[in-house]
Coordinates of C-alpha atoms in Angstrom, one line a residue:
M1 CA 72.3 89.7 123.4
P2 CA 73.9 90.8 126.4
M3 CA 77.7 91.3 126.1
G4 CA 80.7 88.9 127.1
Y5 CA 81.2 85.6 127.2
T6 CA 81.8 83.7 130.6
K7 CA 82.3 80.1 130.0
P8 CA 85.3 78.5 129.5
L9 CA 87.1 79.0 125.8
Y10 CA 90.2 77.0 124.6
I11 CA 90.7 77.6 121.2
L12 CA 93.3 76.2 118.5
P13 CA 93.8 78.8 116.1
F14 CA 95.4 78.3 112.9
D15 CA 94.0 81.6 110.6
H16 CA 97.5 82.4 110.0
R17 CA 97.8 83.1 106.4
A18 CA 100.6 85.5 104.8
S19 CA 103.3 84.5 107.7
Y20 CA 102.3 81.2 107.5
I21 CA 102.6 80.6 103.8
T22 CA 105.7 82.0 103.7
S23 CA 107.6 80.6 106.9
L24 CA 106.2 76.7 106.1
F25 CA 106.1 76.5 102.3
G26 CA 108.5 79.4 101.3
W27 CA 105.7 80.9 99.4
K28 CA 104.4 84.5 98.5
E29 CA 100.9 85.1 97.5
P30 CA 99.2 85.1 94.9
L31 CA 99.3 81.3 95.1
N32 CA 98.4 78.9 92.5
V33 CA 95.6 76.3 92.7
E34 CA 98.5 73.7 93.9
Q35 CA 100.0 76.0 96.4
V36 CA 96.3 76.3 97.5
N37 CA 95.9 72.7 97.7
A38 CA 99.2 72.2 100.0
V39 CA 98.3 75.0 101.9
A40 CA 94.5 73.7 102.9
D41 CA 96.0 70.3 103.5
S42 CA 98.3 71.3 105.7
K43 CA 95.4 73.2 107.8
R44 CA 93.3 69.9 107.4
I45 CA 96.2 68.4 109.4
I46 CA 95.9 70.8 112.5
Y47 CA 92.0 69.9 112.5
E48 CA 92.7 66.6 112.6
G49 CA 95.0 67.1 115.7
F50 CA 92.3 69.6 116.9
K51 CA 89.7 66.4 116.8
Y52 CA 92.1 64.2 118.2
A53 CA 92.3 66.3 121.3
V54 CA 88.4 66.4 121.7
Q55 CA 88.4 62.7 121.4
H56 CA 90.7 61.9 124.1
S57 CA 90.4 64.2 126.7
A58 CA 89.2 68.1 126.0
P59 CA 86.0 69.3 127.2
K60 CA 83.8 69.1 123.5
D61 CA 81.5 72.4 124.8
A62 CA 84.8 74.8 125.9
V63 CA 86.9 74.3 122.8
G64 CA 87.3 75.6 119.4
I65 CA 89.1 76.4 115.8
L66 CA 89.9 79.8 115.1
V67 CA 90.8 79.3 111.0
D68 CA 90.5 81.9 107.8
E69 CA 87.8 81.7 105.2
E70 CA 90.7 81.1 102.4
F71 CA 91.8 77.7 103.3
G72 CA 89.5 76.3 106.0
I73 CA 86.1 76.6 104.8
P74 CA 85.8 73.2 104.6
L75 CA 87.1 72.9 108.3
L76 CA 84.6 75.3 109.5
R77 CA 81.5 73.8 108.2
D78 CA 82.5 70.4 109.8
A79 CA 83.3 71.5 113.0
H80 CA 80.2 73.9 112.8
K81 CA 78.0 70.6 112.1
Q82 CA 80.2 68.7 114.5
G83 CA 79.0 71.6 117.0
Y84 CA 82.4 72.6 118.2
I85 CA 83.1 76.3 118.8
T86 CA 83.8 78.3 115.6
A87 CA 86.0 81.5 115.2
V88 CA 86.5 83.1 111.7
S89 CA 88.8 86.0 111.0
V90 CA 88.0 89.2 109.3
E91 CA 91.0 91.1 109.1
K92 CA 93.1 91.2 105.9
S93 CA 96.2 89.5 106.4
G94 CA 99.9 90.4 106.2
Q95 CA 99.4 94.4 107.0
E96 CA 100.1 96.4 109.6
E97 CA 97.1 98.2 109.8
F98 CA 93.6 97.0 110.3
D99 CA 91.1 96.2 107.3
F100 CA 88.1 94.2 106.1
A101 CA 89.5 90.8 104.2
Y102 CA 86.7 91.3 102.0
G103 CA 85.9 95.0 102.3
E104 CA 82.4 96.5 102.7
D105 CA 81.2 92.5 102.0
F106 CA 82.3 91.5 105.6
G107 CA 79.0 91.0 106.5
R108 CA 77.5 88.9 103.9
H109 CA 80.8 86.5 104.5
I110 CA 80.2 86.3 108.0
E111 CA 77.3 85.3 107.4
A112 CA 77.5 82.8 105.1
V113 CA 80.2 81.3 107.8
D114 CA 78.1 81.7 110.6
P115 CA 80.8 81.4 113.1
T116 CA 80.2 81.2 116.9
F117 CA 82.9 84.5 116.8
A118 CA 83.7 86.9 114.2
K119 CA 87.5 87.6 115.1
V120 CA 89.8 90.8 114.4
L121 CA 93.7 90.7 114.8
V122 CA 94.7 94.6 115.3
R123 CA 98.0 96.0 116.0
Y124 CA 96.9 99.2 118.3
N125 CA 99.9 100.5 120.2
P126 CA 98.1 103.9 121.9
E127 CA 102.0 105.9 121.4
G128 CA 102.1 104.9 118.1
D129 CA 100.6 106.4 114.6
A130 CA 97.1 108.4 116.0
A131 CA 95.9 108.9 112.4
M132 CA 95.9 105.2 112.0
N133 CA 94.8 104.1 115.2
Q134 CA 92.0 106.4 114.6
R135 CA 91.3 104.9 111.1
Q136 CA 91.6 101.2 112.8
A137 CA 89.2 102.1 115.3
E138 CA 86.7 103.6 112.9
R139 CA 86.4 100.3 111.0
L140 CA 86.0 98.3 113.9
K141 CA 83.4 100.4 115.8
R142 CA 81.4 99.5 112.3
L143 CA 82.1 96.0 112.7
S144 CA 81.6 96.1 116.4
D145 CA 78.2 97.8 115.9
Y146 CA 77.4 95.2 113.2
L147 CA 77.9 92.2 115.5
R148 CA 76.1 93.6 118.2
Q149 CA 73.1 94.4 115.3
K150 CA 73.2 90.5 114.4
Q151 CA 73.9 89.5 118.0
R152 CA 77.0 87.8 117.2
L153 CA 79.4 87.4 119.3
F154 CA 83.3 89.4 118.6
M155 CA 86.9 88.1 119.8
F156 CA 89.2 90.6 119.3
E157 CA 93.1 90.2 119.2
L158 CA 94.9 93.1 120.3
L159 CA 98.7 93.2 119.5
V160 CA 101.0 95.9 120.9
P161 CA 104.1 96.0 119.2
A162 CA 106.9 98.3 120.5
E163 CA 107.4 101.3 118.6
T164 CA 111.1 102.2 118.0
A165 CA 111.1 105.0 120.4
Q166 CA 109.8 102.7 123.1
L167 CA 112.5 100.5 122.5
D168 CA 115.1 103.3 122.4
R169 CA 114.4 104.3 126.3
L170 CA 114.6 100.3 127.1
D171 CA 118.0 99.9 125.2
H172 CA 116.3 97.5 122.4
D173 CA 115.5 95.0 125.3
K174 CA 112.2 93.4 124.2
N175 CA 111.8 91.8 127.3
A176 CA 112.0 94.5 129.4
Y177 CA 109.0 96.1 127.0
D178 CA 107.1 93.2 127.8
L179 CA 107.5 93.8 131.5
Q180 CA 107.9 97.1 132.1
M181 CA 105.5 98.8 129.2
R182 CA 103.1 96.5 127.5
P183 CA 101.0 96.0 130.2
A184 CA 99.8 99.6 130.6
L185 CA 100.1 100.1 126.9
M186 CA 97.3 97.3 126.5
I187 CA 95.2 98.7 129.2
K188 CA 95.8 102.2 127.3
A189 CA 94.6 100.5 124.0
I190 CA 91.7 98.5 125.5
Q191 CA 90.5 101.7 126.8
E192 CA 90.8 104.2 123.6
L193 CA 89.0 101.2 121.7
Q194 CA 85.9 100.6 124.1
D195 CA 86.2 104.6 124.3
A196 CA 85.7 104.6 120.3
G197 CA 82.7 102.4 120.4
V198 CA 84.7 99.2 119.9
D199 CA 82.8 96.7 122.3
P200 CA 84.4 92.9 122.2
D201 CA 82.7 89.9 124.0
V202 CA 86.3 88.5 124.2
W203 CA 89.4 89.9 124.0
K204 CA 92.4 88.0 123.0
I205 CA 95.5 89.2 124.5
E206 CA 99.5 88.8 124.5
G207 CA 100.4 86.8 128.1
L208 CA 101.5 88.7 131.2
D209 CA 104.0 87.6 133.2
R210 CA 102.6 89.0 136.5
R211 CA 99.3 88.3 138.3
E212 CA 98.6 92.1 139.0
D213 CA 99.1 93.0 135.5
C214 CA 96.2 90.2 134.7
E215 CA 94.2 91.6 137.1
K216 CA 94.4 95.0 136.3
L217 CA 93.8 94.3 132.2
V218 CA 90.4 92.5 133.5
Q219 CA 88.9 95.5 135.5
V220 CA 89.8 97.6 132.4
A221 CA 88.0 94.9 129.9
R222 CA 85.1 94.5 132.2
R223 CA 84.5 98.3 133.3
N224 CA 81.6 100.5 133.0
G225 CA 79.2 97.5 133.1
R226 CA 81.0 95.0 130.5
D227 CA 80.5 92.9 133.6
N228 CA 80.7 89.5 131.2
V229 CA 83.4 90.3 129.1
G230 CA 86.1 87.4 128.7
V231 CA 89.5 87.5 128.3
I232 CA 91.7 85.0 126.6
V233 CA 95.7 84.6 126.1
L234 CA 97.3 84.3 123.2
G235 CA 100.4 82.1 122.5
R236 CA 102.8 84.3 120.3
G237 CA 104.5 81.7 118.6
A238 CA 106.3 81.4 122.3
E239 CA 108.7 78.7 123.6
S240 CA 106.2 76.1 125.3
D241 CA 107.5 76.9 128.8
R242 CA 106.9 80.5 128.2
V243 CA 103.1 79.9 127.1
I244 CA 102.8 77.7 130.3
H245 CA 103.9 80.4 132.7
W246 CA 101.3 82.7 130.7
L247 CA 98.5 80.0 131.1
K248 CA 99.4 79.4 134.5
T249 CA 99.8 83.3 135.4
A250 CA 96.1 84.2 134.0
A251 CA 94.1 80.4 134.8
S252 CA 93.7 82.0 138.5
V253 CA 92.5 85.4 137.4
P254 CA 88.7 85.9 137.6
G255 CA 87.8 87.1 134.1
F256 CA 90.7 84.8 132.3
I257 CA 88.3 82.1 130.5
G258 CA 91.1 80.5 128.3
F259 CA 93.5 80.7 125.4
A260 CA 94.3 80.7 122.0
V261 CA 97.8 78.9 121.5
G262 CA 98.3 78.1 117.8
R263 CA 102.0 77.9 116.3
T264 CA 103.5 76.5 119.4
S265 CA 100.7 73.5 119.5
F266 CA 101.0 72.7 115.7
M267 CA 103.9 73.9 114.3
D268 CA 106.3 70.7 114.9
G269 CA 103.6 68.5 113.8
V270 CA 102.8 70.4 110.3
V271 CA 106.9 70.8 109.1
A272 CA 107.1 67.3 110.0
Y273 CA 104.2 66.2 107.9
E274 CA 105.0 68.4 105.1
K275 CA 108.9 67.1 105.4
K276 CA 107.0 63.6 105.1
Q277 CA 108.5 62.9 108.6
A278 CA 105.5 61.9 110.0
S279 CA 102.1 60.6 108.7
T280 CA 98.8 62.4 109.0
E281 CA 97.8 60.7 112.2
V282 CA 101.6 61.0 113.8
A283 CA 101.5 65.1 113.2
A284 CA 97.7 64.9 114.2
E285 CA 98.8 63.3 117.6
Q286 CA 101.3 65.6 118.0
I287 CA 99.1 68.4 117.7
G288 CA 96.6 67.1 119.4
K289 CA 98.5 66.3 122.6
H290 CA 99.9 69.9 122.4
F291 CA 96.4 71.7 122.8
E292 CA 95.5 69.1 125.2
E293 CA 98.6 70.1 127.5
W294 CA 97.4 73.7 127.6
I295 CA 93.8 72.8 128.5
S296 CA 95.4 70.5 131.9
V297 CA 97.8 73.4 132.9
F298 CA 95.1 75.9 132.3
E299 CA 92.1 74.3 134.3
A300 CA 94.9 72.9 137.3
G301 CA 95.7 76.9 137.3
R302 CA 92.3 77.8 137.6
Q303 CA 92.4 75.5 140.8
G304 CA 95.0 77.2 142.3
H305 CA 97.6 73.9 141.5

């Protein structure tokens, strides 16, 4: 199977676990049965929002969900049955260093879920803890090799959080870090991971503010014969106007094929549902309309509008 993915890819991600449970419900794991059911029910609302978008304007062959196995198995099964794109998270939630959610059993879990994409979330700053970066890269290479051998698609969500020393150089201005430092660090991280034998089909990256940074990132993602590797933009839980800016900036750059915007799509709707301020239908419509909006913005941006 040739490496890469070039078709449009619009993902509604709701594989958030530790942070989601704490911010939405104020709980800490381990959860009791009632709490597990409440979390799973809230994720069902998000999936209803996704289906609302598909029923209205979202292009069925380009849209998909990213959800965790822990709370989302019934949703993954249904999406699979309906022919939607599915992605399942493989990483252990709520920790800085990448490791497998199910340890050495990761392969069996991927085969059982049978997703379109296996996805990892990795925090990797090239100027950070070198030993940790190496440990992460070794685990990720094993996953990359496994997925290539099984002819399965690999999605890699790369976060490059600022090191304290980096922020010190910028008077602790996180916006300055995003603009001046992060783009080059992202490129270096991708190069280091590729050199370590980690080869995703799709890179899921934090939004970039300048078109030239998007172009440079695609060049690296597609270097040395990786011509069909795709890049999608993640939302970072940012305000709508920031998300729209990132989508518009990336959309017209060849190699950027879509996005994965989660919290900005679903959080208001889920919070309203949990507070009994919105019915399933109202919350789902709110979520679905946000998702449709990102698709419209990205597709208009691709046409240069």
